[in-house]
């Protein structure tokens, strides 16, 4: 009967532990996701993507043991020895007292290890997230590493990171093994001491045979709950180390909630705009920029001069700028992020396309779009004929649309952007690294958009911005000159030099001149 009761109680405890850990995991992951939404597009300024993935997946999983095993075992380990002590007091007081006194030695050993374990596991998780960040970065840039034959160097670098992680892992395992050995000595030593006292009491006549056997049988049960608690403790400490990272993320400061709406039919004006990614290195140095309503504005300049930083700031991805950015009469930092995203569409050279179907990706631009509207934007971007030969809107895309060419990916991203139909469009090197046909298709749509929308085009190829109403030529974070294409050529300044150099290189590429 007792065995049956114990069996069903164990099943019940296991189920309750599982359900509690399941609820905690769900609540934590929802909290992490909600926090990401609150941090908004600028979350990368405070935490790395790889660290979020690690704490949201493995970090939360580590807490399953804490809530599903450690906490239930903790209460069981507190109650079981006390219950057995009260039972054995009626059988033999000396044996019961000896067993009960030895039990606290196990939590004492746990407490002695806890401070050391906490520091060690904190270092372990720090090294683990650092290794994950390095791995993700190298994996995403593997093609680039191969092109520049830098994969061997990065391989060596990653091996060094892995060796550091191996060493800290071995230290953790050594700590766990040593503490488990100490707890085993206490548990088995205490049980042996209880057996010794029960036999001694039986020989002295202090307890009958049945009582002595009961003490012998229950002496191990005095220590088993605490011993199991010690085993769960190490896994729980790993979970607690992970939880520190989780709660540190959840406590990250959030930008004040903004309520202002994006003004319709307003121009965007940047005055004395300054921005730094790190102290002492200014990327934008007092830049002035104006994007009138319904006009076509372009930014030109060498790589690293701050062009894309301007786009990121306008999209709310980089905060902490100095100077003013006004949309109508409202400061950019006062506009709600949801309103900003609704009114500004950003298309980069690597716009993300999700695994799924063409339809699902297009509906992200406008969830209420009809099939006719989707086919219309596909016609505009020269993708309709290709997709009709496939499965139409139900054509499946692999991860990052790897089953499409680079040009097709960019045209599909543009089609999605056209469905969004926002008053402002920002194209950040949208025609970079694609075929000529796709570049022409995209530029044709940009020029059409510029007739009815506010368009900011950032392009390394100056031939694409010649029809802009205003061109800003940048150098080292500053606007050196601005004007139309013809005006800038007449100034014989920075823009004219860039234009001449590019034209000579393009002619040389076609076999026209020898540079």
Tab-separated table of N, CA and C in Angstrom, residues 5 7 22 25 63 65 74 98 105 116 118 157-158 182 208 245 278 308 312 322 354 377 407 455 479-480 485:
chain	number	residue	atom	x	y	z
A	5	UNK	N	1.190	4.184	-2.873
A	5	UNK	CA	0.984	5.609	-2.579
A	5	UNK	C	2.202	6.421	-3.009
A	7	UNK	N	4.388	5.640	-5.274
A	7	UNK	CA	4.489	5.624	-6.733
A	7	UNK	C	3.599	6.701	-7.351
A	22	UNK	N	6.679	24.301	-17.643
A	22	UNK	CA	6.122	24.644	-18.952
A	22	UNK	C	5.526	26.053	-18.934
A	25	UNK	N	8.422	28.638	-18.709
A	25	UNK	CA	9.121	28.790	-19.992
A	25	UNK	C	8.295	29.639	-20.956
A	63	UNK	N	16.164	26.729	-17.208
A	63	UNK	CA	15.295	27.029	-16.070
A	63	UNK	C	14.229	25.959	-15.860
A	65	UNK	N	14.742	22.808	-15.471
A	65	UNK	CA	15.224	21.957	-14.386
A	65	UNK	C	15.023	22.642	-13.042
A	74	UNK	N	13.448	20.615	-3.519
A	74	UNK	CA	13.835	21.426	-2.361
A	74	UNK	C	12.821	21.268	-1.227
A	98	UNK	N	20.824	11.285	15.769
A	98	UNK	CA	22.074	11.205	15.003
A	98	UNK	C	21.808	11.410	13.515
A	105	UNK	N	24.345	18.677	7.062
A	105	UNK	CA	25.698	18.767	6.518
A	105	UNK	C	25.688	18.863	4.987
A	116	UNK	N	31.266	29.936	-5.083
A	116	UNK	CA	32.231	29.556	-6.117
A	116	UNK	C	31.507	29.194	-7.406
A	118	UNK	N	28.528	30.069	-8.417
A	118	UNK	CA	27.858	31.210	-9.040
A	118	UNK	C	28.818	31.997	-9.924
A	157	UNK	N	40.891	31.833	-34.850
A	157	UNK	CA	40.283	32.682	-33.826
A	157	UNK	C	39.170	31.949	-33.090
A	158	UNK	N	38.357	31.207	-33.864
A	158	UNK	CA	37.247	30.480	-33.260
A	158	UNK	C	37.737	29.286	-32.445
A	182	UNK	N	31.707	15.086	-2.174
A	182	UNK	CA	31.549	15.484	-0.768
A	182	UNK	C	30.162	15.109	-0.260
A	208	UNK	N	13.912	-2.916	19.822
A	208	UNK	CA	13.727	-4.321	19.438
A	208	UNK	C	14.204	-4.539	18.005
A	245	UNK	N	21.108	36.526	-16.971
A	245	UNK	CA	21.187	37.174	-18.284
A	245	UNK	C	19.789	37.517	-18.796
A	278	UNK	N	30.330	55.083	-31.012
A	278	UNK	CA	31.159	54.958	-29.815
A	278	UNK	C	31.796	56.304	-29.509
A	308	UNK	N	24.479	55.382	-44.865
A	308	UNK	CA	23.532	54.410	-44.309
A	308	UNK	C	23.151	54.743	-42.876
A	312	UNK	N	19.429	54.769	-41.151
A	312	UNK	CA	19.121	54.055	-39.905
A	312	UNK	C	18.518	54.985	-38.865
A	322	UNK	N	22.310	63.723	-32.028
A	322	UNK	CA	22.287	65.110	-31.577
A	322	UNK	C	21.869	65.990	-32.750
A	354	UNK	N	11.325	36.059	-46.005
A	354	UNK	CA	11.113	34.956	-45.085
A	354	UNK	C	10.797	33.649	-45.812
A	377	UNK	N	1.818	44.605	-58.407
A	377	UNK	CA	3.184	45.007	-58.014
A	377	UNK	C	4.221	44.033	-58.570
A	407	UNK	N	18.959	39.449	-57.976
A	407	UNK	CA	18.090	40.444	-58.594
A	407	UNK	C	16.622	40.175	-58.325
A	455	UNK	N	11.133	60.409	-51.729
A	455	UNK	CA	12.093	59.317	-51.919
A	455	UNK	C	13.499	59.784	-51.559
A	479	UNK	N	28.312	67.007	-45.164
A	479	UNK	CA	27.821	67.342	-46.503
A	479	UNK	C	28.754	68.395	-47.081
A	480	UNK	N	29.476	68.009	-48.122
A	480	UNK	CA	30.443	68.930	-48.732
A	480	UNK	C	29.782	69.864	-49.738
A	485	UNK	N	22.292	67.306	-60.322
A	485	UNK	CA	23.434	66.666	-60.985
A	485	UNK	C	24.221	67.685	-61.806
